[in-house]
Short mmCIF file of C-alpha atoms and ligand atoms in Angstrom, two decimals:
data_model
loop_
_atom_site.label_atom_id
_atom_site.label_comp_id
_atom_site.label_asym_id
_atom_site.label_seq_id
_atom_site.Cartn_x
_atom_site.Cartn_y
_atom_site.Cartn_z
CA LYS A 20 91.60 17.13 113.51
CA GLY A 21 92.08 20.10 112.95
CA LEU A 22 92.04 21.80 109.76
CA ARG A 23 91.62 20.90 105.91
CA ASP A 24 93.31 22.23 102.83
CA THR A 25 92.08 23.36 100.87
CA GLU A 26 92.73 24.31 96.95
CA HIS A 27 93.98 27.15 97.28
CA GLN A 28 96.16 26.56 100.59
CA ARG A 29 97.44 23.39 97.84
CA ALA A 30 97.61 25.04 94.86
CA SER A 31 100.12 28.43 95.85
CA PRO A 32 102.47 28.25 99.21
CA ILE A 33 105.28 30.30 99.29
CA PRO A 34 107.48 28.04 101.01
CA SER A 35 108.47 29.01 104.37
CA GLN A 36 113.19 29.58 103.44
CA PHE A 37 115.31 32.62 103.82
CA SER A 38 118.24 32.95 101.29
CA GLN A 39 121.35 33.69 103.68
CA GLU A 40 121.27 37.15 102.36
CA GLU A 41 117.61 37.70 104.21
CA ARG A 42 118.81 35.51 106.95
CA VAL A 43 121.18 38.00 107.80
CA THR A 44 119.41 40.99 106.86
CA MET A 45 116.10 39.81 109.24
CA LYS A 46 118.60 39.41 111.88
CA GLU A 47 119.94 42.90 112.50
CA SER A 48 116.89 44.90 112.38
CA LEU A 49 116.43 42.63 115.14
CA LYS A 50 118.99 44.22 116.77
CA GLY A 51 118.62 47.98 115.43
CA ALA A 52 115.18 47.35 117.53
CA ILE A 53 116.28 46.30 121.04
CA GLN A 54 119.38 49.32 120.48
CA ILE A 55 115.91 52.12 120.62
CA PRO A 56 115.51 52.42 124.03
CA THR A 57 111.42 52.40 123.85
CA VAL A 58 111.11 52.25 127.59
CA SER A 59 107.82 52.69 129.77
CA PHE A 60 108.87 54.37 133.04
CA ASN A 61 104.79 54.95 134.17
CA PRO A 62 101.42 55.06 133.28
CA GLY A 63 101.50 58.00 130.85
CA GLU A 64 105.75 58.79 131.06
CA PHE A 65 107.64 56.76 128.39
CA ASN A 66 110.18 57.24 125.72
CA THR A 67 109.08 59.81 123.35
CA THR A 68 112.21 60.29 121.51
CA ALA A 69 113.02 56.81 120.84
CA LEU A 70 109.48 55.85 120.37
CA ALA A 71 109.40 58.24 117.17
CA GLU A 72 112.55 56.73 116.77
CA PHE A 73 110.46 53.57 116.29
CA GLY A 74 107.93 54.40 114.47
CA GLU A 75 110.50 56.09 111.60
CA TYR A 76 113.07 53.43 112.15
CA ILE A 77 110.34 49.77 110.63
CA HIS A 78 109.56 52.20 107.75
CA LYS A 79 113.47 51.60 106.68
CA VAL A 80 113.31 48.43 107.07
CA PHE A 81 110.06 47.46 106.32
CA PRO A 82 109.88 49.66 103.29
CA THR A 83 107.58 47.01 101.05
CA VAL A 84 104.71 46.73 104.01
CA PHE A 85 104.68 51.10 104.12
CA ARG A 86 104.59 51.06 99.83
CA THR A 87 102.08 48.47 99.13
CA SER A 88 98.59 49.71 98.40
CA PHE A 89 96.88 47.04 99.87
CA ILE A 90 98.34 47.76 103.25
CA GLN A 91 97.10 50.92 105.19
CA HIS A 92 99.15 52.30 107.64
CA GLU A 93 97.47 54.48 110.88
CA VAL A 94 99.61 55.88 113.63
CA VAL A 95 97.40 55.79 116.73
CA GLY A 96 97.47 57.28 119.92
CA GLU A 97 101.35 59.56 118.40
CA TYR A 98 103.58 55.90 119.14
CA SER A 99 101.56 53.10 118.76
CA HIS A 100 100.74 51.75 114.89
CA LEU A 101 97.96 50.27 113.74
CA PHE A 102 98.53 48.07 109.60
CA THR A 103 94.83 47.05 107.59
CA VAL A 104 95.93 44.76 105.40
CA GLN A 105 92.79 44.23 103.23
CA GLY A 106 92.15 41.01 101.29
CA SER A 107 90.99 39.73 97.55
CA ASP A 108 88.06 37.94 99.99
CA PRO A 109 85.13 40.41 101.51
CA SER A 110 83.92 37.44 102.31
CA LEU A 111 86.35 36.23 104.70
CA GLN A 112 86.44 37.52 108.25
CA PRO A 113 89.25 39.49 109.43
CA TYR A 114 91.59 38.59 112.16
CA MET A 115 94.01 40.70 114.27
CA LEU A 116 97.86 40.56 114.46
CA LEU A 117 99.62 42.37 118.24
CA ALA A 118 102.32 43.00 119.38
CA HIS A 119 103.77 45.84 121.77
CA ILE A 120 106.72 48.05 120.69
CA ASP A 121 107.85 49.34 124.35
CA VAL A 122 109.79 48.04 127.37
CA VAL A 123 110.60 47.84 130.83
CA PRO A 124 113.17 50.06 131.96
CA ALA A 125 116.76 48.47 132.21
CA THR A 126 119.54 49.53 133.91
CA ASP A 127 123.69 47.99 132.65
CA GLN A 128 123.82 46.23 136.22
CA GLY A 129 123.52 42.57 136.20
CA TRP A 130 123.92 42.15 132.67
CA GLU A 131 126.67 40.00 130.26
CA VAL A 132 126.25 42.96 128.04
CA PRO A 133 124.20 46.57 127.92
CA PRO A 134 120.69 45.90 127.71
CA PHE A 135 120.04 48.00 124.90
CA SER A 136 123.21 47.07 122.70
CA GLY A 137 121.22 44.16 121.02
CA LEU A 138 124.51 42.72 120.99
CA GLU A 139 125.15 38.81 119.74
CA ARG A 140 126.48 35.95 121.83
CA ASP A 141 127.49 32.47 120.88
CA GLY A 142 124.29 32.82 118.76
CA PHE A 143 121.83 35.08 121.11
CA ILE A 144 120.85 38.40 120.68
CA TYR A 145 120.70 40.35 124.13
CA GLY A 146 118.36 42.89 125.18
CA ARG A 147 115.61 44.37 126.62
CA GLY A 148 112.00 43.56 124.45
CA THR A 149 114.24 40.34 122.43
CA LEU A 150 111.21 38.30 124.78
CA ASP A 151 109.20 41.02 125.51
CA ASN A 152 108.03 41.76 122.96
CA LYS A 153 110.28 43.63 119.82
CA ASN A 154 110.71 39.81 118.85
CA SER A 155 107.16 39.72 117.88
CA VAL A 156 107.19 43.23 115.87
CA MET A 157 109.61 42.73 113.90
CA ALA A 158 108.64 38.65 113.35
CA ILE A 159 105.21 39.91 111.95
CA LEU A 160 106.69 42.53 110.41
CA GLN A 161 109.38 41.16 108.86
CA ALA A 162 107.67 37.94 107.47
CA LEU A 163 104.77 40.11 106.39
CA GLU A 164 108.06 41.81 104.06
CA LEU A 165 108.97 38.54 103.31
CA LEU A 166 105.66 37.26 101.97
CA LEU A 167 104.83 40.91 100.25
CA ILE A 168 108.73 41.07 98.63
CA ARG A 169 107.10 37.17 97.04
CA ASN A 170 104.51 39.02 95.85
CA TYR A 171 101.53 37.25 98.23
CA ILE A 172 98.04 39.10 98.02
CA PRO A 173 96.51 37.77 101.24
CA ARG A 174 92.79 36.14 100.97
CA ARG A 175 91.70 37.48 104.30
CA SER A 176 91.67 40.79 105.42
CA PHE A 177 94.03 40.93 108.33
CA PHE A 178 94.50 43.62 110.95
CA ILE A 179 99.00 44.22 112.58
CA ALA A 180 97.96 46.25 115.92
CA LEU A 181 101.10 47.62 117.61
CA GLY A 182 101.18 49.66 120.89
CA HIS A 183 103.66 52.27 122.41
CA ASP A 184 102.09 51.34 126.22
CA GLU A 185 101.13 48.00 127.05
CA GLU A 186 103.34 47.83 130.16
CA VAL A 187 102.41 50.68 131.09
CA SER A 188 98.11 49.50 130.81
CA GLY A 189 97.90 50.73 127.28
CA ALA A 190 95.27 53.08 127.27
CA HIS A 191 97.14 55.08 125.29
CA GLY A 192 97.44 52.51 122.25
CA ALA A 193 95.11 49.36 122.50
CA GLN A 194 92.53 50.87 124.03
CA LYS A 195 92.72 53.77 121.54
CA ILE A 196 93.35 50.85 118.45
CA SER A 197 90.47 49.20 119.17
CA ALA A 198 87.72 52.46 120.01
CA LEU A 199 89.17 53.36 116.86
CA LEU A 200 88.00 50.23 114.69
CA GLN A 201 85.25 48.97 117.13
CA ALA A 202 83.98 53.02 115.40
CA ARG A 203 84.30 51.81 111.79
CA GLY A 204 82.49 48.41 113.15
CA VAL A 205 85.30 45.92 112.53
CA GLN A 206 84.26 42.20 114.17
CA LEU A 207 87.09 40.18 113.79
CA ALA A 208 87.80 35.95 113.49
CA PHE A 209 90.34 35.97 116.58
CA ILE A 210 93.13 37.75 118.34
CA VAL A 211 96.56 36.70 118.19
CA ASP A 212 99.25 38.41 121.09
CA GLU A 213 101.85 37.72 123.76
CA GLY A 214 101.44 35.91 127.17
CA SER A 215 102.91 32.34 126.18
CA PHE A 216 105.69 29.87 124.99
CA ILE A 217 106.68 26.65 123.71
CA LEU A 218 107.08 25.60 127.04
CA ASP A 219 110.41 23.56 128.50
CA GLY A 220 111.10 21.94 131.66
CA PHE A 221 108.29 24.45 133.83
CA ILE A 222 106.69 20.75 134.40
CA PRO A 223 109.99 18.33 136.33
CA SER A 224 108.12 15.07 135.17
CA LEU A 225 107.77 15.99 131.38
CA LYS A 226 110.41 15.91 129.90
CA LYS A 227 108.81 17.58 126.23
CA PRO A 228 107.91 20.73 125.27
CA LEU A 229 104.28 21.61 125.11
CA ALA A 230 103.41 24.13 123.38
CA MET A 231 100.74 26.31 126.19
CA VAL A 232 98.41 28.86 123.97
CA SER A 233 97.12 30.95 126.51
CA VAL A 234 93.02 31.49 126.11
CA SER A 235 92.48 33.15 129.11
CA GLU A 236 94.49 36.18 131.21
CA LYS A 237 94.13 36.76 135.35
CA GLY A 238 92.96 39.50 135.74
CA SER A 239 94.85 42.55 138.92
CA LEU A 240 94.25 44.26 141.44
CA ASP A 241 95.83 47.26 142.81
CA LEU A 242 95.67 48.31 145.98
CA MET A 243 97.45 51.24 148.41
CA LEU A 244 96.91 50.25 151.26
CA GLU A 245 98.13 53.39 153.79
CA VAL A 246 98.10 54.03 157.18
CA ASN A 247 98.03 57.71 159.04
CA MET A 248 98.82 58.40 162.52
CA THR A 249 99.69 61.38 164.74
CA PRO A 250 103.49 62.43 163.71
CA GLY A 251 106.17 63.54 166.84
CA HIS A 252 108.90 63.56 168.14
CA SER A 253 111.18 60.00 168.17
CA SER A 254 112.96 60.91 171.77
CA ALA A 255 109.08 59.40 172.39
CA PRO A 256 107.64 56.93 170.41
CA PRO A 257 104.00 55.83 170.56
CA LYS A 258 103.52 52.27 171.37
CA GLU A 259 102.42 51.67 167.65
CA THR A 260 103.61 53.63 164.61
CA SER A 261 101.86 54.19 161.10
CA ILE A 262 105.01 52.09 159.28
CA GLY A 263 104.44 49.68 161.88
CA ILE A 264 101.38 48.83 161.84
CA LEU A 265 101.60 48.87 157.93
CA ALA A 266 104.92 46.57 158.09
CA ALA A 267 102.35 43.92 159.87
CA ALA A 268 99.84 44.05 157.75
CA VAL A 269 101.38 43.96 154.69
CA SER A 270 103.29 40.79 156.69
CA ARG A 271 99.95 39.00 157.39
CA LEU A 272 99.08 39.33 153.82
CA GLU A 273 102.39 37.22 152.43
CA GLN A 274 101.96 34.97 154.94
CA THR A 275 98.17 34.34 153.76
CA PRO A 276 97.86 33.40 150.08
CA LEU A 277 94.86 33.73 149.15
CA PRO A 278 92.74 30.35 148.14
CA ASN A 279 94.22 27.64 145.96
CA MET A 280 91.36 27.73 142.91
CA PHE A 281 93.31 23.92 141.65
CA GLY A 282 90.45 22.31 139.74
CA SER A 283 88.18 25.38 138.44
CA GLY A 284 89.12 27.69 135.54
CA PRO A 285 90.81 26.24 132.72
CA LEU A 286 94.18 24.98 134.91
CA LYS A 287 91.51 21.27 134.69
CA MET A 288 91.01 21.49 131.23
CA THR A 289 95.27 21.88 130.79
CA LEU A 290 95.61 19.16 132.64
CA GLN A 291 93.02 17.18 130.99
CA GLN A 292 94.34 17.34 127.66
CA LEU A 293 98.42 17.30 129.37
CA ALA A 294 97.36 13.91 131.02
CA ASN A 295 98.58 11.20 128.80
CA GLU A 296 101.36 13.18 127.74
CA PHE A 297 103.00 11.65 131.36
CA SER A 298 104.65 8.32 131.94
CA PHE A 299 104.19 5.86 134.42
CA PRO A 300 103.22 6.57 137.91
CA ALA A 301 102.42 10.52 136.81
CA SER A 302 99.68 9.22 133.89
CA VAL A 303 97.99 7.72 137.07
CA ILE A 304 97.71 10.77 138.51
CA PHE A 305 97.19 12.96 136.00
CA ASN A 306 94.05 10.46 134.71
CA ASN A 307 92.78 10.68 138.25
CA LEU A 308 92.51 14.06 139.24
CA TRP A 309 89.24 13.04 140.77
CA LEU A 310 91.20 11.52 143.18
CA PHE A 311 94.83 13.24 143.27
CA TRP A 312 93.38 16.68 142.96
CA PRO A 313 94.98 17.85 146.69
CA LEU A 314 98.18 15.99 145.99
CA VAL A 315 99.09 17.72 142.37
CA SER A 316 97.83 20.81 143.85
CA ARG A 317 100.05 21.02 146.49
CA LEU A 318 102.32 20.08 143.65
CA MET A 319 101.89 22.98 141.59
CA GLU A 320 102.45 25.57 145.06
CA ARG A 321 105.51 24.33 145.56
CA GLU A 322 106.51 26.39 142.36
CA ASP A 323 106.06 30.14 142.20
CA ILE A 324 105.40 29.71 138.69
CA THR A 325 102.95 26.59 138.83
CA ASN A 326 101.63 28.20 142.25
CA ALA A 327 100.55 31.54 140.26
CA LEU A 328 98.90 29.61 137.97
CA VAL A 329 96.27 28.24 141.36
CA ARG A 330 95.65 31.04 143.03
CA THR A 331 95.86 35.01 142.93
CA THR A 332 98.62 35.52 144.16
CA THR A 333 100.26 38.79 145.84
CA ALA A 334 103.10 41.08 145.31
CA VAL A 335 104.16 43.51 147.76
CA THR A 336 106.37 46.09 145.25
CA MET A 337 106.24 49.40 146.91
CA PHE A 338 106.33 50.81 150.34
CA ASN A 339 107.28 54.29 151.27
CA ALA A 340 106.97 55.74 155.08
CA GLY A 341 109.33 58.28 156.40
CA ILE A 342 110.72 61.71 156.17
CA LYS A 343 114.13 61.92 158.18
CA VAL A 344 115.27 59.84 161.61
CA ASN A 345 113.39 61.36 164.21
CA VAL A 346 110.68 61.76 162.72
CA ILE A 347 107.30 59.98 163.93
CA PRO A 348 106.00 59.99 160.43
CA PRO A 349 102.64 60.67 160.41
CA VAL A 350 101.82 58.45 156.69
CA ALA A 351 102.83 55.31 155.84
CA GLN A 352 101.85 53.72 152.30
CA ALA A 353 102.79 50.07 150.64
CA THR A 354 101.08 48.99 147.28
CA VAL A 355 100.31 45.63 146.65
CA ASN A 356 99.47 43.63 143.02
CA PHE A 357 97.19 40.81 142.79
CA ARG A 358 96.96 38.94 140.07
CA ILE A 359 93.61 37.12 140.20
CA HIS A 360 93.20 33.40 139.81
CA PRO A 361 89.74 33.47 136.56
CA ALA A 362 87.65 31.32 138.79
CA GLN A 363 87.50 35.05 141.18
CA THR A 364 86.55 38.42 141.17
CA VAL A 365 87.74 41.56 142.14
CA GLN A 366 85.44 42.18 144.53
CA GLU A 367 85.95 38.91 145.85
CA VAL A 368 89.60 40.00 146.33
CA LEU A 369 89.02 42.39 147.57
CA LYS A 370 87.07 41.39 150.33
CA LEU A 371 88.88 38.49 151.35
CA THR A 372 92.49 41.36 152.03
CA LYS A 373 89.63 43.40 154.01
CA ASP A 374 89.48 40.54 155.75
CA ILE A 375 92.94 39.25 156.31
CA VAL A 376 94.56 42.66 157.60
CA MET A 377 91.60 42.96 159.81
CA ASP A 378 92.58 46.42 161.01
CA ASP A 379 90.09 49.65 161.00
CA ARG A 380 93.20 52.02 161.19
CA VAL A 381 94.66 50.55 156.82
CA GLN A 382 92.69 52.32 155.15
CA PHE A 383 92.07 50.32 151.81
CA HIS A 384 92.58 52.09 148.23
CA VAL A 385 91.41 50.45 144.63
CA LEU A 386 94.27 51.77 141.91
CA GLU A 387 93.32 50.37 139.28
CA SER A 388 91.88 47.23 139.04
CA VAL A 389 91.04 44.35 135.77
CA GLU A 390 89.37 40.78 136.08
CA PRO A 391 90.28 38.12 134.20
CA LEU A 392 89.64 37.67 130.36
CA PRO A 393 87.15 35.31 129.43
CA VAL A 394 88.14 32.01 128.16
CA SER A 395 88.31 31.73 124.34
CA PRO A 396 87.39 28.76 122.66
CA PHE A 397 90.23 25.95 121.58
CA ASP A 398 87.68 23.18 120.33
CA ASP A 399 87.65 22.02 117.09
CA GLN A 400 85.71 24.74 116.12
CA ALA A 401 88.08 27.51 117.26
CA LEU A 402 89.53 28.73 113.84
CA GLY A 403 92.18 30.45 115.46
CA TYR A 404 93.75 27.74 118.13
CA GLN A 405 93.16 24.98 115.02
CA LEU A 406 95.36 27.89 112.36
CA ILE A 407 97.86 28.04 115.85
CA ARG A 408 97.92 24.22 116.37
CA GLN A 409 98.31 24.00 112.28
CA THR A 410 101.77 26.18 112.02
CA ILE A 411 102.91 25.38 115.58
CA GLN A 412 103.48 20.92 113.61
CA SER A 413 104.39 22.80 110.37
CA VAL A 414 107.01 24.38 111.66
CA PHE A 415 107.67 22.34 115.29
CA PRO A 416 107.01 19.00 113.85
CA GLU A 417 109.11 17.70 117.41
CA ILE A 418 105.77 19.63 119.43
CA ASN A 419 103.34 16.71 120.16
CA ILE A 420 101.49 18.54 122.95
CA VAL A 421 99.26 21.85 122.38
CA VAL A 422 97.60 22.45 125.25
CA PRO A 423 94.84 26.08 125.94
CA GLY A 424 96.26 27.62 128.64
CA THR A 425 96.17 30.67 131.09
CA CYS A 426 98.67 33.62 130.86
CA ILE A 427 99.33 35.09 134.35
CA ALA A 428 100.45 38.59 132.65
CA GLN A 429 98.69 40.53 131.24
CA THR A 430 98.11 41.64 127.30
CA ASP A 431 97.19 44.40 125.16
CA SER A 432 94.46 41.44 124.27
CA ARG A 433 92.31 42.58 126.87
CA HIS A 434 91.08 45.70 125.34
CA TYR A 435 89.91 44.10 122.72
CA THR A 436 87.03 41.81 124.06
CA ASN A 437 84.49 43.78 122.22
CA LEU A 438 85.93 42.80 119.43
CA THR A 439 85.92 39.88 119.11
CA THR A 440 85.70 36.28 121.36
CA GLY A 441 88.84 34.43 119.77
CA ILE A 442 92.16 35.88 121.83
CA TYR A 443 95.19 33.74 121.84
CA ARG A 444 97.95 34.02 122.99
CA PHE A 445 101.19 32.77 122.01
CA ASN A 446 104.68 33.00 121.04
CA PRO A 447 105.93 30.87 118.93
CA VAL A 448 109.50 30.18 120.77
CA TYR A 449 110.70 28.01 122.80
CA LEU A 450 110.75 29.36 126.88
CA GLN A 451 113.13 27.57 129.90
CA PRO A 452 111.96 28.59 133.42
CA GLN A 453 115.66 30.52 133.55
CA ASP A 454 113.81 32.43 129.92
CA PHE A 455 111.22 32.83 132.03
CA ARG A 456 112.76 35.11 134.60
CA SER A 457 114.66 37.48 132.07
CA ILE A 458 111.06 38.84 130.53
CA HIS A 459 111.21 42.23 133.09
CA GLY A 460 114.95 40.21 134.78
CA ILE A 461 118.68 40.06 133.25
CA ASN A 462 120.33 38.65 130.08
CA GLU A 463 116.07 38.87 128.69
CA ARG A 464 117.36 36.59 125.41
CA ILE A 465 116.20 35.55 122.02
CA SER A 466 118.82 32.61 119.76
CA VAL A 467 119.41 33.71 116.10
CA GLN A 468 117.35 30.71 115.58
CA ALA A 469 114.88 31.27 117.98
CA TYR A 470 114.64 34.55 115.74
CA GLU A 471 114.16 33.09 112.49
CA SER A 472 111.39 30.37 113.20
CA GLN A 473 109.55 32.68 114.75
CA VAL A 474 109.91 34.60 111.19
CA LYS A 475 108.80 31.46 109.87
CA PHE A 476 105.94 30.50 112.34
CA ILE A 477 104.40 33.95 111.49
CA PHE A 478 105.47 33.87 107.19
CA GLU A 479 103.52 30.29 106.90
CA PHE A 480 100.65 32.26 109.99
CA ILE A 481 99.44 34.26 107.75
CA GLN A 482 99.29 31.75 104.71
CA ASN A 483 97.48 29.35 106.62
CA ALA A 484 94.98 31.61 107.69
CA ASP A 485 93.07 32.11 104.17
CA THR A 486 91.76 29.09 104.80
CA GLU A 487 88.27 29.00 103.77
CA GLN A 488 86.82 26.77 105.66
CA ARG A 489 85.70 26.11 109.24
CA PRO A 490 88.08 24.09 110.76
CA VAL A 491 87.20 20.55 110.03
CA SER A 492 84.54 19.32 113.10
CA HIS A 493 85.64 15.80 114.80
CA LEU A 494 82.19 14.69 114.29
CA HIS A 495 83.85 13.66 110.54
CA GLU A 496 86.77 11.85 112.09
CA LEU A 497 83.98 10.00 113.81
C1 LIG B 18 101.19 23.53 134.02
C2 LIG B 18 102.10 23.98 132.86
C3 LIG B 18 102.79 25.92 134.04
C4 LIG B 18 103.62 26.34 132.97
C5 LIG B 18 103.58 27.56 133.72
C6 LIG B 18 103.28 28.85 132.73
C7 LIG B 18 104.97 29.49 132.59
C8 LIG B 18 104.39 31.22 131.74
C9 LIG B 18 105.10 31.11 130.62
C10 LIG B 18 104.91 32.58 129.79
C11 LIG B 18 103.76 33.64 130.54
C12 LIG B 18 105.18 34.98 129.98
C13 LIG B 18 103.71 35.88 129.98
C14 LIG B 18 104.64 37.03 129.42
C15 LIG B 18 104.12 37.99 129.28
C16 LIG B 18 104.39 39.67 129.84
C17 LIG B 18 103.19 40.66 129.63
C18 LIG B 18 103.65 41.49 131.45
O1 LIG B 18 105.09 41.75 130.72
N1 LIG B 18 102.40 43.02 131.00
C19 LIG B 18 102.43 43.25 132.37
C20 LIG B 18 101.79 44.24 131.73
C21 LIG B 18 100.77 45.21 132.49
N2 LIG B 18 101.43 46.49 133.22
O2 LIG B 18 99.82 44.89 133.40
C22 LIG B 18 101.92 42.55 133.48
O3 LIG B 18 102.91 43.26 134.40
O4 LIG B 18 101.77 41.96 133.26
ZN1 ZN B 19 105.06 41.82 126.86
ZN1 ZN B 20 106.01 43.09 129.83
#
C-alpha cells in the first residue's frame, strides 16, 4: 500500500541524521523564535515590530535558504513570507508547506516560565508558539537549511508560505499569498498545514497513539446578539432589562446544544478505519457502528474534545453591557463563536440558533462566517496523504495507525482551496489531552526530542515528495 520507491529515491536519499552541533543549533534557533512576541491581537492589530524582527531573524538563522539561487523569497502583505523552491523537473506538480508566524497573546499568569522566554526545562522548550505554530515555521526552514547544506537539489518544486495573521483570519497573509499564486497560474498537487497531531490518550479505550491527518476542517460563524431597550433610572427598573433578556437568550443557547451529527461527515470514516485497532469488546462496538452508533455518539458527547467532532459547537466568548451602577443600560451585546460541523452549513446554524433563542427582541448580526471545508482525497491515489503516511512510517515506526480526521479549529489552509483539492493538516508531533489545552492556554511547550523529530519528518518528507510515481493503486495488491 502507499508509494513505491523510485530509482531516484533509492539512489540518493540523504540520511536524516544530524550532528550534535546541528541539534544544538536547531533547538537554540527555535528558542530565539519563541522570544520574538509576534502576537496577533485582533484583525489588523498585530505586533508589527516583532513581525519585522522575525523576518530579520529567519535571515540570520537560515542563511543558506536565503542565498540559494533556486529559491526565491518574497515578503507578502508586509510580514508574511513566500518561498518558491524551484525543482529540477518541471513535469512534477508543485506542492506547498504552510505554517504561521503569529501567536495568540499570553500573560505571565499561570506559566511556569514567562511565555516569551523560550526557556528550556527538563527537556522541554516552553513558550507561546511552541506547538501553535512556530515549531512548524522553524522546522520547515530548518529542514530545508540542513538539506541545502548537504547539497540537496529538489526534483519537485515546492512553496513554503508563512502567514503572519492566521490567528486573526489570515486576510493579510495567507489570503494575499493565495491570490498571488492564483494570478501566476499556480496549481498545487497538495498542501500540508497545521491542524492535527499524533494523538495520544484522546480515546480512552485505545491505548496506542494514532496519527490523525485532517482531511477537512470545521467552518465557523461569529454571531453578535444585541438587545436594545429604553434606558432609565435604576431606582424604578422595568421588569426586564437588555442585560436580562440577552443573558436568558445566551443561556438558552448554552443549554441547547446543536444537533449531534454523528454518522455524517468524515468522522464515520475515521472510526471505521480505527475499528480494528480496539481490543474486545470495543472492537465489536466499533465494527458494528450501524448497531452501536447511539452508544458511541453519546460517549463522544461526554468529553469536550470528542464532542467537538460530533456537532456544531456553541461558545459564548464576549458579553458587553452597562455603563454605570445606577443606569439601566440601553444596549447589551454578546458574541457567540460557533464551529460548524462538516455536514452543516452557515445558514442551517443561523436558522437553528434563531429557533432556540425565539425572542424578537434579540437581533442577530453575522460578524463573520466560513463554511466547513471540503473533504480532501485520502485514498491510495492521493499523493499528499500517502506521502504523509509514508513519512510517518519511516520517522515514527512505532505508529501503525494513520487515519483521516477533521480539524476542529481553523487553519490558514482554508484560503488555498482555489489552488488544490488536496489539503492535509498534520503536525508530526505527539499530543496528549493536556498538551491540547496548552494551545492558546498556559505552559505551551514542546520537547527538544519532539522538535528534532519534526525537523527529521520534514527533511524526509521533502525528499519523499520528489517521487515521480503516482501513489500505488490498491488494485496492484489484489
Ligand atoms: C476520534 C479521535 C478524537 C480526536 C480528537 C481531536 C483532537 C484535536 C487535536 C488537535 C487539534 C489541534 C488544532 C490546532 C490548530 C489550531 C489552529 C487555530 O488555533 N486556529 C484559530 C484560527 C482562527 N482565528 O480562526 C482558530 O480559532 O481556529
Ligand atoms: Zn495555529
Ligand atoms: Zn492558534
